[in-house]
mmCIF file with all atom_site columns, C-alpha atoms in Angstrom:
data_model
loop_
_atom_site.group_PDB
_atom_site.id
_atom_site.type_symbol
_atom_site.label_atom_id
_atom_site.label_alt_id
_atom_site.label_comp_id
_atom_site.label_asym_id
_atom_site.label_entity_id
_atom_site.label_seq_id
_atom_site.pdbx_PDB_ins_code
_atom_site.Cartn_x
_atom_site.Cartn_y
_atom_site.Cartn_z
_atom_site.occupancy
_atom_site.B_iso_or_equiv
_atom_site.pdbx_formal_charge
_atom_site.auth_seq_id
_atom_site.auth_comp_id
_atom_site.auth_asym_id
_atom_site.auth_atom_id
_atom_site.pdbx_PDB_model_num
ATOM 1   C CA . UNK A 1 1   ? -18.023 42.123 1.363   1.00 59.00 ? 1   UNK A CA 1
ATOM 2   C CA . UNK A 1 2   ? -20.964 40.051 2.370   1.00 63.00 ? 2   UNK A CA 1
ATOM 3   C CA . UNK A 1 3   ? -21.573 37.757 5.658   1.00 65.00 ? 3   UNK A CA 1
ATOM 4   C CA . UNK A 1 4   ? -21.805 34.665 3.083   1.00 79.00 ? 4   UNK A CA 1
ATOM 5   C CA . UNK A 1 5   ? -17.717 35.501 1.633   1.00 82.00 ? 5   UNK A CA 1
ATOM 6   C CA . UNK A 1 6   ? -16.569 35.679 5.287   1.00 84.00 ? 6   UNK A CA 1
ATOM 7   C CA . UNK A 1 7   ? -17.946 32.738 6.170   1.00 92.00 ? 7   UNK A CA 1
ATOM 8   C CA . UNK A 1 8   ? -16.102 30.709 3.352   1.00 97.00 ? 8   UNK A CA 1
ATOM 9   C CA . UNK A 1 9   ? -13.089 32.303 4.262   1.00 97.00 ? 9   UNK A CA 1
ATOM 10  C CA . UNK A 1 10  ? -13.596 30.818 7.642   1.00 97.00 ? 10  UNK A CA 1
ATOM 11  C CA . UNK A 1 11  ? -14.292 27.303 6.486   1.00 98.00 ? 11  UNK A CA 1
ATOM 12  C CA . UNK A 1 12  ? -11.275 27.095 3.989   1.00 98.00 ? 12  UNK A CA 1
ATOM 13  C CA . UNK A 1 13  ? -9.477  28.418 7.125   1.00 98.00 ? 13  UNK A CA 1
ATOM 14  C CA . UNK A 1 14  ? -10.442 25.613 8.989   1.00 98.00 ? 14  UNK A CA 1
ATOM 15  C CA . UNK A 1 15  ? -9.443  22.977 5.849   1.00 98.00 ? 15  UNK A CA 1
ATOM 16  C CA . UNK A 1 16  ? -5.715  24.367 5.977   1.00 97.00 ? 16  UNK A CA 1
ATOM 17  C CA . UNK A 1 17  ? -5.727  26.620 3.061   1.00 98.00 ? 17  UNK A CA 1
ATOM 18  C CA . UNK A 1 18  ? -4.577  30.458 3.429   1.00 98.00 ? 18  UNK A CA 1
ATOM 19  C CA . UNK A 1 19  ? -7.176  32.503 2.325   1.00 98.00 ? 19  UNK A CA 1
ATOM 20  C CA . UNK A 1 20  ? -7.349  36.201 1.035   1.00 97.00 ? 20  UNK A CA 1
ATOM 21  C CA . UNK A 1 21  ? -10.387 38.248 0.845   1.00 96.00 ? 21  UNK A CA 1
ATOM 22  C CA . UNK A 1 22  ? -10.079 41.465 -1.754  1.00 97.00 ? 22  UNK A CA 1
ATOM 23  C CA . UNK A 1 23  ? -12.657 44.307 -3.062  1.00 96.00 ? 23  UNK A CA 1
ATOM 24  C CA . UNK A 1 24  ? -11.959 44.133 -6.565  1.00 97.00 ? 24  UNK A CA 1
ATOM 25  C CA . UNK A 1 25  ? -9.646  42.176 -8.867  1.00 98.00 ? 25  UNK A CA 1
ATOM 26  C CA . UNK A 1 26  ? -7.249  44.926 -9.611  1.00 98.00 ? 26  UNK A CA 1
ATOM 27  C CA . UNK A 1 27  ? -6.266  44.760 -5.575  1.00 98.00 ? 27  UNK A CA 1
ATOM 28  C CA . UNK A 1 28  ? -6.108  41.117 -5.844  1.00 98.00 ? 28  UNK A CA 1
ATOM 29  C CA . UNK A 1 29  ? -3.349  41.336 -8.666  1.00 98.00 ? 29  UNK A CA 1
ATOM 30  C CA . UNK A 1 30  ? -1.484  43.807 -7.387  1.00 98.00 ? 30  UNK A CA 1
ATOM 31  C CA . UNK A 1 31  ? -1.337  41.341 -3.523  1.00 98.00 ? 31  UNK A CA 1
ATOM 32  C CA . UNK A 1 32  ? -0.372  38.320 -6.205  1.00 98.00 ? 32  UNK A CA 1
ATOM 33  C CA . UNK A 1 33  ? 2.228   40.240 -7.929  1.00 98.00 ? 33  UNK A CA 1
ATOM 34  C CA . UNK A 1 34  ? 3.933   41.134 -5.133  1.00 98.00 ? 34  UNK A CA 1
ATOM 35  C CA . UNK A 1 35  ? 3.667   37.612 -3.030  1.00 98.00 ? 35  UNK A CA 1
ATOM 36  C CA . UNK A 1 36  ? 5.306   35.446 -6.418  1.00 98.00 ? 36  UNK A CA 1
ATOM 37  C CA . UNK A 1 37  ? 8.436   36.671 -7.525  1.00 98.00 ? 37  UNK A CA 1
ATOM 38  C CA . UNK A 1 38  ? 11.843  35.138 -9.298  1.00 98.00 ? 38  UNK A CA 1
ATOM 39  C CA . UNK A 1 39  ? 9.539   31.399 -10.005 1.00 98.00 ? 39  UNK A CA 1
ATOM 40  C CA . UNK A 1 40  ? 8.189   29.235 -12.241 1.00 98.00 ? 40  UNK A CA 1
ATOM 41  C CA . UNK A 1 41  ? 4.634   30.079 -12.476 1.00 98.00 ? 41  UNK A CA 1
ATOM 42  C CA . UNK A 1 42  ? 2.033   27.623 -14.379 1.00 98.00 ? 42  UNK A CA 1
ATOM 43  C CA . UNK A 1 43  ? -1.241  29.155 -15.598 1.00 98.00 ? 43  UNK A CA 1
ATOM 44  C CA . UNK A 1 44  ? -4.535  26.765 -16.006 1.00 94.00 ? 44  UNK A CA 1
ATOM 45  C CA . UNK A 1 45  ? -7.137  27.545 -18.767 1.00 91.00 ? 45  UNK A CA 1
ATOM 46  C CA . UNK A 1 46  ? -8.778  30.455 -16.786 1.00 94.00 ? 46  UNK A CA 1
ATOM 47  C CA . UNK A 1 47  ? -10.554 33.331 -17.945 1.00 96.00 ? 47  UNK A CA 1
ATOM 48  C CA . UNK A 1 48  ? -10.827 34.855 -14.338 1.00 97.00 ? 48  UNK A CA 1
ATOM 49  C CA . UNK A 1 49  ? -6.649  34.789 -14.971 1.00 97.00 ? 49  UNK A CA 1
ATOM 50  C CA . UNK A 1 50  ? -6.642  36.449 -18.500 1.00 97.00 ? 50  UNK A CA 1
ATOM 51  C CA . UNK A 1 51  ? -9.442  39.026 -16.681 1.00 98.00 ? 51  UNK A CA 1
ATOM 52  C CA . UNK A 1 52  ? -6.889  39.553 -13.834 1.00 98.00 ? 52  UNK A CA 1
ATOM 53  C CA . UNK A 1 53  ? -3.771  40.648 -16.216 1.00 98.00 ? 53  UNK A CA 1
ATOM 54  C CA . UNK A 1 54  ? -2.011  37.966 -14.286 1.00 98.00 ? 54  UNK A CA 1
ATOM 55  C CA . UNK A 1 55  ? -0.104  37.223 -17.136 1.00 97.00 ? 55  UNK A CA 1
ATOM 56  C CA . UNK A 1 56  ? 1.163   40.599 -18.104 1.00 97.00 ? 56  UNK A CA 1
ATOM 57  C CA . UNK A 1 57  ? 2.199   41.205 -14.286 1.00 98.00 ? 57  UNK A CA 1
ATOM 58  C CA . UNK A 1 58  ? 3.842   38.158 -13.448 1.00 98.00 ? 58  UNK A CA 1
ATOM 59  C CA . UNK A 1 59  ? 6.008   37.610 -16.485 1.00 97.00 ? 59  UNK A CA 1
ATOM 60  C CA . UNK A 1 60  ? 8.430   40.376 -16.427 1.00 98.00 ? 60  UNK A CA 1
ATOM 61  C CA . UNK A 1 61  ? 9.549   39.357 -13.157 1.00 98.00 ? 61  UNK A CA 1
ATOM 62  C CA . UNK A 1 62  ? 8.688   35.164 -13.375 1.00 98.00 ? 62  UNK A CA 1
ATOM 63  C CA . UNK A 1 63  ? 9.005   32.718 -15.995 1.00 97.00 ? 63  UNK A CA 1
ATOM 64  C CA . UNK A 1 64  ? 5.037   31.888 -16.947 1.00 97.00 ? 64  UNK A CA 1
ATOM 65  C CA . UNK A 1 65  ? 4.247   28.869 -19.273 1.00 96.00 ? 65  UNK A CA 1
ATOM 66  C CA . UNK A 1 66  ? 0.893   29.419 -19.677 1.00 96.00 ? 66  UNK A CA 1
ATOM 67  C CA . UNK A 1 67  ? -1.032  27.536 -22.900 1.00 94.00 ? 67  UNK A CA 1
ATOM 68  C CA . UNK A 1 68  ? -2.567  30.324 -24.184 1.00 91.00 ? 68  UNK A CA 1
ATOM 69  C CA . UNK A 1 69  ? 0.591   32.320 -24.397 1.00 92.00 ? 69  UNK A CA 1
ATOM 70  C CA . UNK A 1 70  ? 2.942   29.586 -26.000 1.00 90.00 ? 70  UNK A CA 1
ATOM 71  C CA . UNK A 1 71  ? 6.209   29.753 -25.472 1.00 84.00 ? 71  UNK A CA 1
ATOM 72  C CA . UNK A 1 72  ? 8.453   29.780 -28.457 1.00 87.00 ? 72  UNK A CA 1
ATOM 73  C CA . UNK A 1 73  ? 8.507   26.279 -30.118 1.00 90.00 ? 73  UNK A CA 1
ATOM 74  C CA . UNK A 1 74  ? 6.660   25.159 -27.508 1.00 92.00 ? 74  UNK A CA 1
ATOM 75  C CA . UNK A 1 75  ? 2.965   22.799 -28.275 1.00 96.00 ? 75  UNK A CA 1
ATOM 76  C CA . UNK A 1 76  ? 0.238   23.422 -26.568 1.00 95.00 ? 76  UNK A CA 1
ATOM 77  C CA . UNK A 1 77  ? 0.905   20.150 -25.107 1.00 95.00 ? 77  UNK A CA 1
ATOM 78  C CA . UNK A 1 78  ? 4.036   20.542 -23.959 1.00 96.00 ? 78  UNK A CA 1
ATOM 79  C CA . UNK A 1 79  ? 3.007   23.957 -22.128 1.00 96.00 ? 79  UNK A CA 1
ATOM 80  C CA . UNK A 1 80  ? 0.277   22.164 -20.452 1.00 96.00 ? 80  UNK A CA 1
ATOM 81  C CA . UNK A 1 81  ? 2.966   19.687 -18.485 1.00 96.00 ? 81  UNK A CA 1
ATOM 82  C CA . UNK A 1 82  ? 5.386   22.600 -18.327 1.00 96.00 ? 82  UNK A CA 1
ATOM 83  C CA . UNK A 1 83  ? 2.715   24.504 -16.711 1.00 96.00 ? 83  UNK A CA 1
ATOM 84  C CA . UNK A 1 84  ? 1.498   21.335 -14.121 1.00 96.00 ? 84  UNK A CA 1
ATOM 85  C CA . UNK A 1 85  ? 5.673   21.100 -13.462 1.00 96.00 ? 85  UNK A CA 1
ATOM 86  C CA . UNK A 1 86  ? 6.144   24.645 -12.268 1.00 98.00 ? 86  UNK A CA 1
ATOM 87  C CA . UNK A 1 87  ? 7.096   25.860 -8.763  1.00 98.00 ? 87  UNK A CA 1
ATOM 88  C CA . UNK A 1 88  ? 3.592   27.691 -8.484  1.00 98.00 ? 88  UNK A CA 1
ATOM 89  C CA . UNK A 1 89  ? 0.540   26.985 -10.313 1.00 98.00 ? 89  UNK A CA 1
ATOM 90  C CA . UNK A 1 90  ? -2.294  29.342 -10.469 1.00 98.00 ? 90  UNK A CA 1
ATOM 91  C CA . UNK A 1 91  ? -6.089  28.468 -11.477 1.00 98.00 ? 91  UNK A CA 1
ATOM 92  C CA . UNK A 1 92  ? -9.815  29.592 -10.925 1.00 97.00 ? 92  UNK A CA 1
ATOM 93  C CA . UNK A 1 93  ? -12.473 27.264 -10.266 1.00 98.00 ? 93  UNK A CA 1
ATOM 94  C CA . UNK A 1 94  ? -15.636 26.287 -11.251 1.00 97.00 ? 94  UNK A CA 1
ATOM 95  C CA . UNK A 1 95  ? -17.746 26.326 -8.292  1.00 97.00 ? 95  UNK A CA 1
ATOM 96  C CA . UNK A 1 96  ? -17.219 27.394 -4.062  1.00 98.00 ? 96  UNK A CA 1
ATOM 97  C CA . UNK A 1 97  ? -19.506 25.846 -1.632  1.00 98.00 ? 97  UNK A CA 1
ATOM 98  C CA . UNK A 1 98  ? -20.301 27.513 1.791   1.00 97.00 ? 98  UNK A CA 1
ATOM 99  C CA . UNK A 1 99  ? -18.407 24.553 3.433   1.00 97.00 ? 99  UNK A CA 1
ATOM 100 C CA . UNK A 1 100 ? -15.324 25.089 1.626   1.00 98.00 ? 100 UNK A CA 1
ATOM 101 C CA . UNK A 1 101 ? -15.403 22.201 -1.022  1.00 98.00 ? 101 UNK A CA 1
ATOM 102 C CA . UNK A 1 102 ? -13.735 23.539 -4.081  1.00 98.00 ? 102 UNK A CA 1
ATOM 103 C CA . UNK A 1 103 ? -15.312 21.900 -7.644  1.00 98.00 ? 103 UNK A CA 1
ATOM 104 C CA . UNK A 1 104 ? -13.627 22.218 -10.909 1.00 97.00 ? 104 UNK A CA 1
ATOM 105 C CA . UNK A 1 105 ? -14.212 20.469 -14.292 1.00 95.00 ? 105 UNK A CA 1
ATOM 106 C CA . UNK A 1 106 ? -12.339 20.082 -16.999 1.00 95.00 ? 106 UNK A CA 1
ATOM 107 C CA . UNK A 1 107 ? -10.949 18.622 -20.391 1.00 95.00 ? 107 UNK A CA 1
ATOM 108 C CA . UNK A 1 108 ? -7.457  17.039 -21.275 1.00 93.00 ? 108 UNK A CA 1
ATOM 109 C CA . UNK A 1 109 ? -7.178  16.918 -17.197 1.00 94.00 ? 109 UNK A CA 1
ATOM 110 C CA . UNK A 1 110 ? -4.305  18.722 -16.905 1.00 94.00 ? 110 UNK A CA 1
ATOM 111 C CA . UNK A 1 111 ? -5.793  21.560 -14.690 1.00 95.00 ? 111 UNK A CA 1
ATOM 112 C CA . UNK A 1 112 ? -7.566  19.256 -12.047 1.00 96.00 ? 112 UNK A CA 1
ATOM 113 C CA . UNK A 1 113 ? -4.029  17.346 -11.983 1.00 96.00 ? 113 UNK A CA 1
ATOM 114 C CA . UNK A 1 114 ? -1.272  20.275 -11.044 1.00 97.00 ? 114 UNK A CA 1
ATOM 115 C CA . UNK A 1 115 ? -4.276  21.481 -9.070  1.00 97.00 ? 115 UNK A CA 1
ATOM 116 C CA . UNK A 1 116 ? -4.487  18.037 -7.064  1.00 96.00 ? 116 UNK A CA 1
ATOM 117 C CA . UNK A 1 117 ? -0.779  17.515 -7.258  1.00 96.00 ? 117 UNK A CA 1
ATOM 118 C CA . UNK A 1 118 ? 2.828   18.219 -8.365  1.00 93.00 ? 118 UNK A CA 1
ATOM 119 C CA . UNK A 1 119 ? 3.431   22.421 -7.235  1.00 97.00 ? 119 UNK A CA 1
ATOM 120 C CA . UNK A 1 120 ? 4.573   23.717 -4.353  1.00 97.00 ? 120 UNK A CA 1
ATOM 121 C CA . UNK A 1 121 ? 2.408   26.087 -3.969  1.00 98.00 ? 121 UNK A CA 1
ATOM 122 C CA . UNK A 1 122 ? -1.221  26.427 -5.764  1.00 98.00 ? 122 UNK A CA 1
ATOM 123 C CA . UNK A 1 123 ? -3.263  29.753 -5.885  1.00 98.00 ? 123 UNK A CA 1
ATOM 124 C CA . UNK A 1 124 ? -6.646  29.357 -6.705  1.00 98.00 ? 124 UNK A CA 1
ATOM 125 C CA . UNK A 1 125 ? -8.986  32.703 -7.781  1.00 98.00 ? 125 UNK A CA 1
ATOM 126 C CA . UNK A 1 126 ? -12.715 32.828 -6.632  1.00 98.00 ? 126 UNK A CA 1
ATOM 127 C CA . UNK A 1 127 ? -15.050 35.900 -7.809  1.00 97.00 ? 127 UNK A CA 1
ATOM 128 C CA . UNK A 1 128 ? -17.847 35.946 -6.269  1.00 96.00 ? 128 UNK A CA 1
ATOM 129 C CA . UNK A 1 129 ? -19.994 34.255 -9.338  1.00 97.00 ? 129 UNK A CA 1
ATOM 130 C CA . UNK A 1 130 ? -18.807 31.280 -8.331  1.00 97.00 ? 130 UNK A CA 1
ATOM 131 C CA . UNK A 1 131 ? -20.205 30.795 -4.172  1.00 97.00 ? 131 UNK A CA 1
ATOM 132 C CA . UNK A 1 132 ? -23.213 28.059 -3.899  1.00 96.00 ? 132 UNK A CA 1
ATOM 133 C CA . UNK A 1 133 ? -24.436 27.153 -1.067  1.00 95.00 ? 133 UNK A CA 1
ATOM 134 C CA . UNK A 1 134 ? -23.778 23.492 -1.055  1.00 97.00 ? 134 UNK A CA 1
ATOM 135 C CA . UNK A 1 135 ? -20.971 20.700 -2.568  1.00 98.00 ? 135 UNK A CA 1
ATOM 136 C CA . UNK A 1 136 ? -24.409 19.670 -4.852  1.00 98.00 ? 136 UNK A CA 1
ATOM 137 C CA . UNK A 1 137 ? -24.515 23.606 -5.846  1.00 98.00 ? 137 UNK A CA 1
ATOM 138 C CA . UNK A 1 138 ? -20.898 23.826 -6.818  1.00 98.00 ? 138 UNK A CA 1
ATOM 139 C CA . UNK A 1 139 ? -21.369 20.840 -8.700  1.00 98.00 ? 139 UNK A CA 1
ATOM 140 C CA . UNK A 1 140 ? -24.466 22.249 -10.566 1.00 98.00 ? 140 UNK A CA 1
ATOM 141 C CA . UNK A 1 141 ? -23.063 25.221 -11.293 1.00 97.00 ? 141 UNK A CA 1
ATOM 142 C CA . UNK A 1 142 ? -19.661 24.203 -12.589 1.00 97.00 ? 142 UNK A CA 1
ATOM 143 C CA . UNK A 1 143 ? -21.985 21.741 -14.554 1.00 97.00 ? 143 UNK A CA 1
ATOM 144 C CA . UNK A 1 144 ? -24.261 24.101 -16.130 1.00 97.00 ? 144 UNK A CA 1
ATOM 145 C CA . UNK A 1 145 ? -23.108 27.240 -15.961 1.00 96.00 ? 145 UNK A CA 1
ATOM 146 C CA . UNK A 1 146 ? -19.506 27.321 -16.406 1.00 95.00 ? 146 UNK A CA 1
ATOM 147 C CA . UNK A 1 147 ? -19.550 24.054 -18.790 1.00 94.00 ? 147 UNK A CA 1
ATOM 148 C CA . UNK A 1 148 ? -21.525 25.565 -21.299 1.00 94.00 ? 148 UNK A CA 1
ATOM 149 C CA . UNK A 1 149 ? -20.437 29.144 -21.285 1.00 94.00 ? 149 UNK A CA 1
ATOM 150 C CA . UNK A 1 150 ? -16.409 27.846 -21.801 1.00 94.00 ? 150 UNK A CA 1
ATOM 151 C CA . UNK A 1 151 ? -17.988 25.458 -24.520 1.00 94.00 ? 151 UNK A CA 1
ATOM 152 C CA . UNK A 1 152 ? -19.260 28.105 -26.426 1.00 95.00 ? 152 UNK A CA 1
ATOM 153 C CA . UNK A 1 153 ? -16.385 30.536 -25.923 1.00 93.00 ? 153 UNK A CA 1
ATOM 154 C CA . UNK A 1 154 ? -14.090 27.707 -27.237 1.00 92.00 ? 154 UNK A CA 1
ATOM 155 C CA . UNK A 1 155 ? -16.827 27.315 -30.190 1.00 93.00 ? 155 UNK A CA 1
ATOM 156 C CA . UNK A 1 156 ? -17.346 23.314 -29.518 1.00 95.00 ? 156 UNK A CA 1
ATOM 157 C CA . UNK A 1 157 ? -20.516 21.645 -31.083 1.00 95.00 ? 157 UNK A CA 1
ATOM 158 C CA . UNK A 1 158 ? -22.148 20.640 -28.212 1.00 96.00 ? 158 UNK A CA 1
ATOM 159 C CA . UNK A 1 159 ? -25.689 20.781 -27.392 1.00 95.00 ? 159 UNK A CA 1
ATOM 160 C CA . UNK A 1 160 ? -24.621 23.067 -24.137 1.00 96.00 ? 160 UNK A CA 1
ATOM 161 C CA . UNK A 1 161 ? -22.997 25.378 -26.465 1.00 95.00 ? 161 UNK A CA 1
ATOM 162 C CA . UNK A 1 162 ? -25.158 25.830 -29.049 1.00 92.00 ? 162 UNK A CA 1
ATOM 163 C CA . UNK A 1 163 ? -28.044 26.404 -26.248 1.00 92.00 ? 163 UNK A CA 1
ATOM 164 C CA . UNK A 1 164 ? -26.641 27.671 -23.529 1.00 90.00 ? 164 UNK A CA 1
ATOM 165 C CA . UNK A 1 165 ? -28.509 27.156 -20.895 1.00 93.00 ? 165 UNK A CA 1
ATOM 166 C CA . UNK A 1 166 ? -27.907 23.494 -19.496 1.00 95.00 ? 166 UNK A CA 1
ATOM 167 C CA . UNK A 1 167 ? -25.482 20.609 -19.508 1.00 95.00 ? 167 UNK A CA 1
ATOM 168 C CA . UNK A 1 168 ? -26.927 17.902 -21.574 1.00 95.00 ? 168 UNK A CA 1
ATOM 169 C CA . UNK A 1 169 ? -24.295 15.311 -20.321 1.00 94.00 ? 169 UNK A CA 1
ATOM 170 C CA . UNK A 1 170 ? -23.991 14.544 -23.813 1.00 95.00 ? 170 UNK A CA 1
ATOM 171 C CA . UNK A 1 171 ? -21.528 11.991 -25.450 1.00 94.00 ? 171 UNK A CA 1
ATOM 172 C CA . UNK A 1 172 ? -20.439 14.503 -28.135 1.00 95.00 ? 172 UNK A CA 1
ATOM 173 C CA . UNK A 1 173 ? -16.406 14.069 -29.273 1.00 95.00 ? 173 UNK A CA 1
ATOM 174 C CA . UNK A 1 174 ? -16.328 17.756 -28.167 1.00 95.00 ? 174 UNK A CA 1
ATOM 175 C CA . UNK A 1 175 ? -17.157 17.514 -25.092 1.00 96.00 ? 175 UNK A CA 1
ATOM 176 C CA . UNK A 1 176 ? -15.040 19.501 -22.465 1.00 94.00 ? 176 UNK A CA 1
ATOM 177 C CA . UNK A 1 177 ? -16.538 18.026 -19.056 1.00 95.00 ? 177 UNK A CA 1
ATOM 178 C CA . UNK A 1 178 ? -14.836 15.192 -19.363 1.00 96.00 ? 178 UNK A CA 1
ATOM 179 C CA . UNK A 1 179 ? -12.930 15.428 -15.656 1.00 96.00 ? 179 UNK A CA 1
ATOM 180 C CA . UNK A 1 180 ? -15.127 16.628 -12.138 1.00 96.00 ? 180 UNK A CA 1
ATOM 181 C CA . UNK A 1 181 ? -12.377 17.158 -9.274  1.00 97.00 ? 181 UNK A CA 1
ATOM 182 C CA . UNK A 1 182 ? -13.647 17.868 -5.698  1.00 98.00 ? 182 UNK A CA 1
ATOM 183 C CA . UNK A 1 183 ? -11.022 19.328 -3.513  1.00 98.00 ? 183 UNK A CA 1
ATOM 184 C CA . UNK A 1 184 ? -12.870 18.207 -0.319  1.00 98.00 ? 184 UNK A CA 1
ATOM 185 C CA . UNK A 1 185 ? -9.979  19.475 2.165   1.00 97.00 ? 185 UNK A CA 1
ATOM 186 C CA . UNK A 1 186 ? -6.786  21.011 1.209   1.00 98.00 ? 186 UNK A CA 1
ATOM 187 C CA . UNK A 1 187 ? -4.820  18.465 -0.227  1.00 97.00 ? 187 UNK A CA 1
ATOM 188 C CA . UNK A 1 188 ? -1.649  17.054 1.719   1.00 95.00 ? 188 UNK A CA 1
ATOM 189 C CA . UNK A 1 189 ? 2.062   17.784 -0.151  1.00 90.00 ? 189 UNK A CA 1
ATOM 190 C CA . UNK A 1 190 ? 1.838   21.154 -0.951  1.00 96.00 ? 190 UNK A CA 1
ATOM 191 C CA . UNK A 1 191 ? 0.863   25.167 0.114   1.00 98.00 ? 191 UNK A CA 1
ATOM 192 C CA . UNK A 1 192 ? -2.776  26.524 -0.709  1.00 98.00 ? 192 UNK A CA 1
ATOM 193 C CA . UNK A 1 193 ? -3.887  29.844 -0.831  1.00 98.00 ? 193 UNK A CA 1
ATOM 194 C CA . UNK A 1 194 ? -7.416  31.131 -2.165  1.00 98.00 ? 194 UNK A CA 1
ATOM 195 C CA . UNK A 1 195 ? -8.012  34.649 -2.992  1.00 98.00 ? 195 UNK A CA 1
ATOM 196 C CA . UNK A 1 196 ? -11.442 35.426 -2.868  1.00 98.00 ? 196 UNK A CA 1
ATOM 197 C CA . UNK A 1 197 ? -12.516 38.455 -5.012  1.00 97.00 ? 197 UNK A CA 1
ATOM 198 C CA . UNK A 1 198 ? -15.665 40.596 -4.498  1.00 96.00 ? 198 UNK A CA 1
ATOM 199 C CA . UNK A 1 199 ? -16.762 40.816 -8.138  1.00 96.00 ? 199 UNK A CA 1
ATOM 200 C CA . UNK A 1 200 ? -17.556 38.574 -10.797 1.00 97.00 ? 200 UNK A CA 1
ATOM 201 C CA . UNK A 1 201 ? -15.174 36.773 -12.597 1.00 98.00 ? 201 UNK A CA 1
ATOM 202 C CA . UNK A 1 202 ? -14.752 34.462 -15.241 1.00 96.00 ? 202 UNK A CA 1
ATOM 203 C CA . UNK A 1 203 ? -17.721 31.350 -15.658 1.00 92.00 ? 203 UNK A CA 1
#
């Protein structure tokens, strides 16, 4: 693991947040399967989750409302506040500064908000495609790398998507950065933990 990931650790350390530091993702699932048991476990749009098998561990021993898995007769809607209601909520992010400030962006908002507020206890999953060096780093990145690679995987029309390469901060009814959060020190209310993860993962 490199000087830079140990040096995170230490300043999300110092921010209040529990912090784990693991080799691969396989050894990071197996430390999360064992730590969440017998709860109510909300899932965030995450492909660093669905890369993880989170789902497929936690569920036969938690109940998971998770969006992309709906729940019978459940909306997608309805699994989103479900999810942001549970005892545990679980999300990546979009970027990692050196300093510990944690950047995500997203769409309907619903991931920034049980991220900011509502579980007990929020886990959030960093590979290590997601470290910049500064807050202005995380931002950029989250901006125009993971904002354009989830816009084409979710096949918007964007100018991002169809090009890849940049955000265009475009005003297009498909846009999906419509919410930046900053997580500047761990927020008051509830228990953090960050698992840091050696490879990369998700956008």
């Amino acid at each position: 693991m490199s000087h830079t990931f140990f040096a995170v650790k230490t300043a999300l350390e110092k921010k209040g947040y529990r912090v784990s530091v693991f080799e691969s993702k396989e050894a990071a699932a197996s430390y999360v399967n064992g730590r969440i048991d017998g709860r109510t476990v909300g899932f965030g749009g995450s492909v660093t989750l669905r890369e993880m098998g989170l789902f497929e561990l936690l569920s036969p021993h938690n109940e998971v409302i998770w969006h992309d898995r709906l729940p019978v007769g459940m909306s997608v809607a309805q699994a989103r506040t479900a999810a942001s209601r549970a005892e545990v909520y679980l999300s990546s992010v979009n970027g990692l500064s050196e300093k510990g400030e944690i950047v995500n962006i997203d769409n309907t908002g619903n991931r920034v908000a049980a991220v900011s507020y509502g579980p007990q206890e929020v886990w959030l999953f960093v590979g290590c495609n997601k470290l910049a060096g500064t807050l202005e780093e995380a931002i950029f990145r989250a901006r125009n790398v993971a904002g354009p690679k989830n816009a084409q995987r979710l096949g918007r029309k964007t100018p991002c998507a169809l090009r890849g390469d940049r955000c265009y901060d475009c005003d297009s009814p498909e846009r999906i950065c419509r919410h930046l959060s900053v997580l500047l020190e761990k927020p008051t209310g509830a228990e953090y933990e960050v698992i840091l993860i050696g490879e990369p993962l998700g956008y």
